[in-house]
PDB file of C-alpha atoms and ligand atoms in Angstrom:
ATOM      1  CA  MET A 149      -0.013   0.389   0.119  1.00  0.00           C
ATOM      2  CA  LYS A 150       1.778   2.916  -1.288  1.00  0.00           C
ATOM      3  CA  ALA A 151       0.292   5.574   0.857  1.00  0.00           C
ATOM      4  CA  LEU A 152       1.437   3.636   4.157  1.00  0.00           C
ATOM      5  CA  GLN A 153       5.135   3.117   2.661  1.00  0.00           C
ATOM      6  CA  GLU A 154       5.456   6.789   1.924  1.00  0.00           C
ATOM      7  CA  LYS A 155       4.121   7.431   5.773  1.00  0.00           C
ATOM      8  CA  ILE A 156       6.735   4.947   7.185  1.00  0.00           C
ATOM      9  CA  VAL A 157       9.536   6.636   4.956  1.00  0.00           C
ATOM     10  CA  THR A 158       8.721  10.118   5.854  1.00  0.00           C
ATOM     11  CA  GLU A 159       7.684   9.642   9.696  1.00  0.00           C
ATOM     12  CA  GLY A 160       8.880   6.153  11.058  1.00  0.00           C
ATOM     13  CA  LYS A 161      12.463   6.571  12.849  1.00  0.00           C
ATOM     14  CA  VAL A 162      14.202   3.338  12.431  1.00  0.00           C
ATOM     15  CA  LEU A 163      15.260   2.484  16.466  1.00  0.00           C
ATOM     16  CA  SER A 164      17.723  -0.070  16.090  1.00  0.00           C
ATOM     17  CA  ASP A 165      18.121  -2.787  13.337  1.00  0.00           C
ATOM     18  CA  THR A 166      14.804  -4.515  14.906  1.00  0.00           C
ATOM     19  CA  VAL A 167      12.830  -1.865  16.113  1.00  0.00           C
ATOM     20  CA  LEU A 168      10.987   0.534  13.691  1.00  0.00           C
ATOM     21  CA  LYS A 169       9.147   3.483  15.522  1.00  0.00           C
ATOM     22  CA  VAL A 170       5.666   4.950  14.506  1.00  0.00           C
ATOM     23  CA  ASP A 171       4.222   6.628  17.068  1.00  0.00           C
ATOM     24  CA  SER A 172       2.946   9.797  14.766  1.00  0.00           C
ATOM     25  CA  PHE A 173      -0.038   7.461  12.704  1.00  0.00           C
ATOM     26  CA  LEU A 174      -0.413   3.931  14.512  1.00  0.00           C
ATOM     27  CA  ASN A 175       1.038   3.836  17.901  1.00  0.00           C
ATOM     28  CA  HIS A 176       0.421   6.749  19.773  1.00  0.00           C
ATOM     29  CA  GLN A 177      -0.964   9.743  17.552  1.00  0.00           C
ATOM     30  CA  ILE A 178      -3.264   8.094  15.036  1.00  0.00           C
ATOM     31  CA  ASP A 179      -4.101   9.871  11.408  1.00  0.00           C
ATOM     32  CA  PRO A 180      -7.478   9.029  10.479  1.00  0.00           C
ATOM     33  CA  HIS A 181      -7.407   9.421   6.988  1.00  0.00           C
ATOM     34  CA  LEU A 182      -4.841   6.871   6.709  1.00  0.00           C
ATOM     35  CA  MET A 183      -6.594   4.274   8.907  1.00  0.00           C
ATOM     36  CA  LYS A 184      -9.490   4.981   6.825  1.00  0.00           C
ATOM     37  CA  GLN A 185      -7.446   3.934   3.947  1.00  0.00           C
ATOM     38  CA  ILE A 186      -5.839   1.097   5.347  1.00  0.00           C
ATOM     39  CA  GLY A 187      -9.751  -0.110   6.613  1.00  0.00           C
ATOM     40  CA  GLU A 188     -10.640   0.325   2.773  1.00  0.00           C
ATOM     41  CA  GLU A 189      -7.624  -1.351   1.773  1.00  0.00           C
ATOM     42  CA  PHE A 190      -8.490  -4.622   4.110  1.00  0.00           C
ATOM     43  CA  ALA A 191     -12.240  -4.370   3.355  1.00  0.00           C
ATOM     44  CA  ALA A 192     -11.864  -4.639  -0.189  1.00  0.00           C
ATOM     45  CA  ARG A 193      -9.188  -7.696   0.158  1.00  0.00           C
ATOM     46  CA  TYR A 194     -11.760  -9.787   1.928  1.00  0.00           C
ATOM     47  CA  GLN A 195     -15.232  -8.973   0.170  1.00  0.00           C
ATOM     48  CA  GLU A 196     -15.459 -12.252  -0.713  1.00  0.00           C
ATOM     49  CA  ALA A 197     -14.217 -13.991   2.328  1.00  0.00           C
ATOM     50  CA  GLY A 198     -17.449 -13.601   4.175  1.00  0.00           C
ATOM     51  CA  VAL A 199     -16.236 -11.773   7.285  1.00  0.00           C
ATOM     52  CA  THR A 200     -18.622 -11.647  10.172  1.00  0.00           C
ATOM     53  CA  LYS A 201     -16.370 -10.337  12.792  1.00  0.00           C
ATOM     54  CA  ILE A 202     -12.754  -8.497  12.854  1.00  0.00           C
ATOM     55  CA  ILE A 203     -10.928  -9.494  16.107  1.00  0.00           C
ATOM     56  CA  THR A 204      -7.647  -7.451  17.222  1.00  0.00           C
ATOM     57  CA  ILE A 205      -5.634  -6.581  20.644  1.00  0.00           C
ATOM     58  CA  GLU A 206      -5.382  -3.569  22.433  1.00  0.00           C
ATOM     59  CA  SER A 207      -4.224  -1.117  22.059  1.00  0.00           C
ATOM     60  CA  SER A 208      -2.517  -0.269  18.637  1.00  0.00           C
ATOM     61  CA  GLY A 209      -4.916  -2.788  16.601  1.00  0.00           C
ATOM     62  CA  ILE A 210      -8.109  -1.567  17.529  1.00  0.00           C
ATOM     63  CA  ALA A 211      -7.523   1.713  14.795  1.00  0.00           C
ATOM     64  CA  PRO A 212      -7.131  -0.046  11.705  1.00  0.00           C
ATOM     65  CA  ALA A 213      -9.374  -2.658  13.236  1.00  0.00           C
ATOM     66  CA  THR A 214     -12.264  -0.371  13.913  1.00  0.00           C
ATOM     67  CA  MET A 215     -11.646   0.892  10.406  1.00  0.00           C
ATOM     68  CA  ALA A 216     -12.180  -2.066   8.932  1.00  0.00           C
ATOM     69  CA  GLY A 217     -15.021  -2.558  11.028  1.00  0.00           C
ATOM     70  CA  LEU A 218     -16.892   0.211   9.767  1.00  0.00           C
ATOM     71  CA  ILE A 219     -16.621   0.063   5.650  1.00  0.00           C
ATOM     72  CA  MET A 220     -17.325  -4.173   6.234  1.00  0.00           C
ATOM     73  CA  ASN A 221     -20.372  -3.409   8.587  1.00  0.00           C
ATOM     74  CA  VAL A 222     -19.221  -6.178  11.055  1.00  0.00           C
ATOM     75  CA  PRO A 223     -18.417  -5.712  14.670  1.00  0.00           C
ATOM     76  CA  VAL A 224     -14.768  -5.550  15.964  1.00  0.00           C
ATOM     77  CA  VAL A 225     -13.768  -7.395  19.410  1.00  0.00           C
ATOM     78  CA  PHE A 226     -10.529  -6.377  20.699  1.00  0.00           C
ATOM     79  CA  ALA A 227      -8.841  -9.131  22.901  1.00  0.00           C
ATOM     80  CA  ARG A 228      -7.853  -7.616  26.402  1.00  0.00           C
ATOM     81  CA  LYS A 229      -4.212  -7.498  28.122  1.00  0.00           C
ATOM     82  CA  ARG A 230      -5.413  -7.129  31.592  1.00  0.00           C
ATOM     83  CA  LYS A 231      -8.092  -8.749  33.650  1.00  0.00           C
ATOM     84  CA  SER A 232     -11.596  -6.596  33.229  1.00  0.00           C
ATOM     85  CA  LEU A 233     -13.623  -6.135  36.256  1.00  0.00           C
ATOM     86  CA  THR A 234     -16.771  -7.005  34.479  1.00  0.00           C
ATOM     87  CA  LEU A 235     -15.168  -9.479  32.858  1.00  0.00           C
ATOM     88  CA  SER A 236     -14.953 -12.698  34.555  1.00  0.00           C
ATOM     89  CA  GLU A 237     -16.991 -15.394  33.301  1.00  0.00           C
ATOM     90  CA  ASN A 238     -17.288 -17.583  30.198  1.00  0.00           C
ATOM     91  CA  LEU A 239     -13.756 -16.247  28.726  1.00  0.00           C
ATOM     92  CA  TYR A 240     -11.213 -17.601  26.392  1.00  0.00           C
ATOM     93  CA  THR A 241      -8.092 -17.097  27.125  1.00  0.00           C
ATOM     94  CA  ALA A 242      -4.958 -17.689  25.852  1.00  0.00           C
ATOM     95  CA  LYS A 243      -0.700 -16.408  26.759  1.00  0.00           C
ATOM     96  CA  VAL A 244       0.907 -14.606  24.558  1.00  0.00           C
ATOM     97  CA  HIS A 245       4.564 -13.981  25.083  1.00  0.00           C
ATOM     98  CA  SER A 246       6.532 -11.340  23.531  1.00  0.00           C
ATOM     99  CA  PHE A 247       9.868 -11.663  22.651  1.00  0.00           C
ATOM    100  CA  THR A 248      10.371  -7.806  22.017  1.00  0.00           C
ATOM    101  CA  LYS A 249       8.728  -6.608  25.620  1.00  0.00           C
ATOM    102  CA  LYS A 250      10.262  -9.994  27.129  1.00  0.00           C
ATOM    103  CA  GLU A 251       6.718 -10.389  29.042  1.00  0.00           C
ATOM    104  CA  THR A 252       4.009 -12.300  29.188  1.00  0.00           C
ATOM    105  CA  ASN A 253       0.361 -11.274  28.888  1.00  0.00           C
ATOM    106  CA  GLU A 254      -2.942 -13.504  29.481  1.00  0.00           C
ATOM    107  CA  ILE A 255      -5.241 -12.047  26.902  1.00  0.00           C
ATOM    108  CA  SER A 256      -9.221 -12.508  26.518  1.00  0.00           C
ATOM    109  CA  ILE A 257     -11.734 -12.289  24.663  1.00  0.00           C
ATOM    110  CA  SER A 258     -15.907 -12.732  26.323  1.00  0.00           C
ATOM    111  CA  GLY A 259     -17.628 -15.947  24.750  1.00  0.00           C
ATOM    112  CA  ASP A 260     -20.231 -13.303  24.227  1.00  0.00           C
ATOM    113  CA  PHE A 261     -18.698 -11.946  21.592  1.00  0.00           C
ATOM    114  CA  ILE A 262     -16.969 -14.769  19.575  1.00  0.00           C
ATOM    115  CA  GLN A 263     -19.351 -17.223  18.212  1.00  0.00           C
ATOM    116  CA  GLN A 264     -19.263 -21.173  16.775  1.00  0.00           C
ATOM    117  CA  ASP A 265     -20.796 -19.291  13.320  1.00  0.00           C
ATOM    118  CA  ASP A 266     -18.527 -16.394  13.040  1.00  0.00           C
ATOM    119  CA  VAL A 267     -16.202 -15.984  10.033  1.00  0.00           C
ATOM    120  CA  VAL A 268     -12.823 -13.974  11.781  1.00  0.00           C
ATOM    121  CA  LEU A 269     -10.848 -11.813   9.929  1.00  0.00           C
ATOM    122  CA  ILE A 270      -7.491 -11.109  12.309  1.00  0.00           C
ATOM    123  CA  ILE A 271      -6.490  -7.284  12.177  1.00  0.00           C
ATOM    124  CA  ASP A 272      -3.331  -5.777  14.062  1.00  0.00           C
ATOM    125  CA  ASP A 273      -0.525  -3.015  13.817  1.00  0.00           C
ATOM    126  CA  PHE A 274       2.673  -5.410  13.460  1.00  0.00           C
ATOM    127  CA  LEU A 275       3.250  -9.092  12.893  1.00  0.00           C
ATOM    128  CA  ALA A 276       6.945  -9.717  14.152  1.00  0.00           C
ATOM    129  CA  ASN A 277       7.289 -12.744  16.242  1.00  0.00           C
ATOM    130  CA  GLY A 278       3.498 -13.695  15.575  1.00  0.00           C
ATOM    131  CA  GLN A 279       3.063 -14.512  19.231  1.00  0.00           C
ATOM    132  CA  ALA A 280       0.234 -11.912  19.638  1.00  0.00           C
ATOM    133  CA  VAL A 281      -1.393 -13.513  15.694  1.00  0.00           C
ATOM    134  CA  LEU A 282      -1.193 -17.404  17.493  1.00  0.00           C
ATOM    135  CA  GLY A 283      -2.581 -16.137  20.990  1.00  0.00           C
ATOM    136  CA  LEU A 284      -5.872 -15.179  18.746  1.00  0.00           C
ATOM    137  CA  LEU A 285      -5.682 -17.985  16.465  1.00  0.00           C
ATOM    138  CA  ASP A 286      -5.980 -19.888  20.218  1.00  0.00           C
ATOM    139  CA  MET A 287      -8.801 -18.450  21.492  1.00  0.00           C
ATOM    140  CA  ILE A 288     -10.525 -18.362  17.914  1.00  0.00           C
ATOM    141  CA  GLU A 289     -10.167 -22.136  17.803  1.00  0.00           C
ATOM    142  CA  GLN A 290     -11.644 -22.457  21.214  1.00  0.00           C
ATOM    143  CA  ALA A 291     -14.551 -20.884  19.973  1.00  0.00           C
ATOM    144  CA  GLY A 292     -15.182 -22.994  17.219  1.00  0.00           C
ATOM    145  CA  ALA A 293     -15.303 -20.192  15.051  1.00  0.00           C
ATOM    146  CA  ARG A 294     -13.858 -19.525  11.319  1.00  0.00           C
ATOM    147  CA  LEU A 295     -10.670 -17.667  10.457  1.00  0.00           C
ATOM    148  CA  ALA A 296     -10.674 -16.298   7.100  1.00  0.00           C
ATOM    149  CA  GLY A 297      -7.467 -14.566   7.555  1.00  0.00           C
ATOM    150  CA  VAL A 298      -4.846 -12.218   9.120  1.00  0.00           C
ATOM    151  CA  GLY A 299      -4.779  -8.461   8.014  1.00  0.00           C
ATOM    152  CA  ILE A 300      -1.276  -6.666   9.349  1.00  0.00           C
ATOM    153  CA  VAL A 301      -0.576  -2.895   8.980  1.00  0.00           C
ATOM    154  CA  ILE A 302       2.880  -3.411   9.159  1.00  0.00           C
ATOM    155  CA  GLU A 303       4.887  -6.891   8.935  1.00  0.00           C
ATOM    156  CA  LYS A 304       8.954  -7.089   9.672  1.00  0.00           C
ATOM    157  CA  GLY A 305       9.461  -9.477   7.057  1.00  0.00           C
ATOM    158  CA  PHE A 306      12.675 -10.362   8.977  1.00  0.00           C
ATOM    159  CA  GLN A 307      11.102 -11.668  11.644  1.00  0.00           C
ATOM    160  CA  SER A 308       9.599 -14.831  11.971  1.00  0.00           C
ATOM    161  CA  GLY A 309       5.813 -14.122  12.493  1.00  0.00           C
ATOM    162  CA  GLY A 310       4.886 -14.106   8.851  1.00  0.00           C
ATOM    163  CA  GLN A 311       6.576 -17.356   8.181  1.00  0.00           C
ATOM    164  CA  LEU A 312       5.262 -19.087  11.175  1.00  0.00           C
ATOM    165  CA  ILE A 313       1.605 -17.895  10.542  1.00  0.00           C
ATOM    166  CA  ARG A 314       1.432 -18.522   6.606  1.00  0.00           C
ATOM    167  CA  GLY A 315       3.109 -22.138   7.872  1.00  0.00           C
ATOM    168  CA  ARG A 316       0.310 -23.004   9.045  1.00  0.00           C
ATOM    169  CA  GLY A 317      -1.757 -22.621   5.506  1.00  0.00           C
ATOM    170  CA  ILE A 318      -3.378 -19.131   6.802  1.00  0.00           C
ATOM    171  CA  ARG A 319      -3.833 -16.233   4.535  1.00  0.00           C
ATOM    172  CA  VAL A 320      -1.820 -13.369   5.816  1.00  0.00           C
ATOM    173  CA  ASP A 321      -2.757  -9.637   3.819  1.00  0.00           C
ATOM    174  CA  SER A 322       0.187  -7.203   5.134  1.00  0.00           C
ATOM    175  CA  LEU A 323      -0.097  -3.942   3.976  1.00  0.00           C
ATOM    176  CA  ALA A 324       3.735  -3.390   4.069  1.00  0.00           C
ATOM    177  CA  ILE A 325       6.239  -5.228   4.910  1.00  0.00           C
ATOM    178  CA  VAL A 326       9.674  -4.481   6.127  1.00  0.00           C
ATOM    179  CA  ALA A 327      12.079  -6.143   4.475  1.00  0.00           C
ATOM    180  CA  SER A 328      15.424  -4.672   6.838  1.00  0.00           C
ATOM    181  CA  LEU A 329      15.750  -1.582   8.929  1.00  0.00           C
ATOM    182  CA  GLN A 330      19.852  -1.677   8.727  1.00  0.00           C
ATOM    183  CA  ASN A 331      21.743   1.279   8.738  1.00  0.00           C
ATOM    184  CA  GLY A 332      18.786   3.220   9.868  1.00  0.00           C
ATOM    185  CA  LYS A 333      17.037   2.879   6.358  1.00  0.00           C
ATOM    186  CA  VAL A 334      13.549   1.258   5.834  1.00  0.00           C
ATOM    187  CA  GLU A 335      13.437  -1.388   2.840  1.00  0.00           C
ATOM    188  CA  PHE A 336      10.401  -3.020   1.813  1.00  0.00           C
ATOM    189  CA  MET A 337       9.564  -6.084   0.259  1.00  0.00           C
ATOM    190  CA  GLU A 338       6.994  -6.688  -2.215  1.00  0.00           C
ATOM    191  CA  GLU A 339       3.708  -6.695  -0.794  1.00  0.00           C
ATOM    192  CA  THR A 340       2.115 -10.210  -0.709  1.00  0.00           C
ATOM    193  CA  SER A 341      -1.418 -11.388   0.218  1.00  0.00           C
ATOM    194  CA  THR A 342      -0.577 -14.825  -0.080  1.00  0.00           C
ATOM    195  CA  LEU A 343      -0.519 -18.134   2.342  1.00  0.00           C
TER     196      LEU A 343
HETATM  197  P1  G4P B 179       4.463 -10.568  18.098  1.00  0.00           P
HETATM  198  O1  G4P B 179       3.444 -10.610  18.696  1.00  0.00           O
HETATM  199  O2  G4P B 179       4.344 -10.562  16.478  1.00  0.00           O
HETATM  200  O3  G4P B 179       5.231 -11.701  18.668  1.00  0.00           O
HETATM  201  O4  G4P B 179       5.492  -9.200  18.748  1.00  0.00           O
HETATM  202  P2  G4P B 179       6.089  -8.441  19.497  1.00  0.00           P
HETATM  203  O5  G4P B 179       5.971  -9.513  20.760  1.00  0.00           O
HETATM  204  O6  G4P B 179       7.752  -9.099  19.093  1.00  0.00           O
HETATM  205  O7  G4P B 179       5.479  -7.479  20.136  1.00  0.00           O
HETATM  206  C1  G4P B 179       5.312  -7.123  21.104  1.00  0.00           C
HETATM  207  C2  G4P B 179       4.775  -6.050  20.942  1.00  0.00           C
HETATM  208  O8  G4P B 179       5.344  -4.876  20.188  1.00  0.00           O
HETATM  209  C3  G4P B 179       3.377  -5.541  19.986  1.00  0.00           C
HETATM  210  O9  G4P B 179       3.062  -4.608  21.051  1.00  0.00           O
HETATM  211  C4  G4P B 179       4.391  -5.051  18.834  1.00  0.00           C
HETATM  212  O10 G4P B 179       2.863  -4.748  18.129  1.00  0.00           O
HETATM  213  C5  G4P B 179       5.023  -4.093  19.216  1.00  0.00           C
HETATM  214  N1  G4P B 179       6.292  -4.395  18.083  1.00  0.00           N
HETATM  215  C6  G4P B 179       7.017  -5.130  17.642  1.00  0.00           C
HETATM  216  N2  G4P B 179       7.988  -4.788  16.846  1.00  0.00           N
HETATM  217  C7  G4P B 179       7.573  -3.332  16.417  1.00  0.00           C
HETATM  218  C8  G4P B 179       8.010  -2.583  16.274  1.00  0.00           C
HETATM  219  O11 G4P B 179       9.164  -2.624  15.342  1.00  0.00           O
HETATM  220  N3  G4P B 179       7.644  -1.366  16.126  1.00  0.00           N
HETATM  221  C9  G4P B 179       6.458  -0.759  16.971  1.00  0.00           C
HETATM  222  N4  G4P B 179       6.179   0.041  17.105  1.00  0.00           N
HETATM  223  N5  G4P B 179       6.479  -1.917  17.623  1.00  0.00           N
HETATM  224  C10 G4P B 179       6.610  -3.395  17.628  1.00  0.00           C
HETATM  225  P3  G4P B 179       1.951  -4.337  22.003  1.00  0.00           P
HETATM  226  O12 G4P B 179       2.511  -4.636  23.039  1.00  0.00           O
HETATM  227  O13 G4P B 179       0.639  -5.427  21.526  1.00  0.00           O
HETATM  228  O14 G4P B 179       1.545  -2.771  22.186  1.00  0.00           O
HETATM  229  P4  G4P B 179       0.265  -1.869  22.023  1.00  0.00           P
HETATM  230  O15 G4P B 179      -0.565  -2.793  20.476  1.00  0.00           O
HETATM  231  O16 G4P B 179      -0.052  -1.962  23.197  1.00  0.00           O
HETATM  232  O17 G4P B 179       0.770  -1.114  20.646  1.00  0.00           O
END
C-alpha cells in the first residue's frame, strides 16, 4: 500500500536494526485518514470472504480494525491484556509471550462476542514474531469459529512471524512488509496476500 509506505518513510524512525517507531500515526497519535485508507484496503481484500467479525488486540490494533469494521459493516472485538472488573465468566484466554518486551500476558475475549458460526478476520498493527496472532488464533479455535485470514498493517519480514503463520496455511495480508531496518534505513519487500 503506497500511502502507508510513504508515511513510514517520511515519519517512521528506525530505532535499531529491529525496531521501527511509528508513534506519529499508528502507535500513539493516530492518523484517521490513513487508518480509513487501511480499513478500505482490508475491506477490499476480504470482500468475498464472508467475514462476520474482526478481532484484534489492544491497544494499537484497535484503530485499523475499527476502520475496517466500519467499512465491512461488522463488529470489532479487541482481546484484553488485563483482567477486566466486569469480565470474569465465559472467557476464552491465551498466553502471549512478547519477545520484544520480554513479558507474557494472558489475553482474553468474552464468549459473548465470538460464536461458532463467526467468520473472523484478525487485524493487528505489527507482525513481528507472530505470538499475538497465535494467541488470537488459539481463542478463535476455542470458540469453534472459522478464520478468514490475518490483516497486518506493518509486517517485519526479517522476523519469524510471517513464516510461522503462513506456514500453517493461513492467509496473511500485510499492507507494508519491511525487509530491513539496517543502517537506519527502511527497505520494503513486495506486498503479499498469499498463504
Ligand atoms: P509478536 O506479537 O508478533 O510476537 O510481536 P512482539 O511480541 O515482538 O511485539 C510485542 C509488541 O511490540 C506489540 O505491541 C507489537 O505490535 C510491538 N512491536 C513489535 N515490533 C515492533 C516495532 O518494530 N515497532 C513498533 N512500533 N512496535 C513493535 P503491543 O505490546 O501489543 O503494544 P500496543 O498494541 O499496546 O501498542
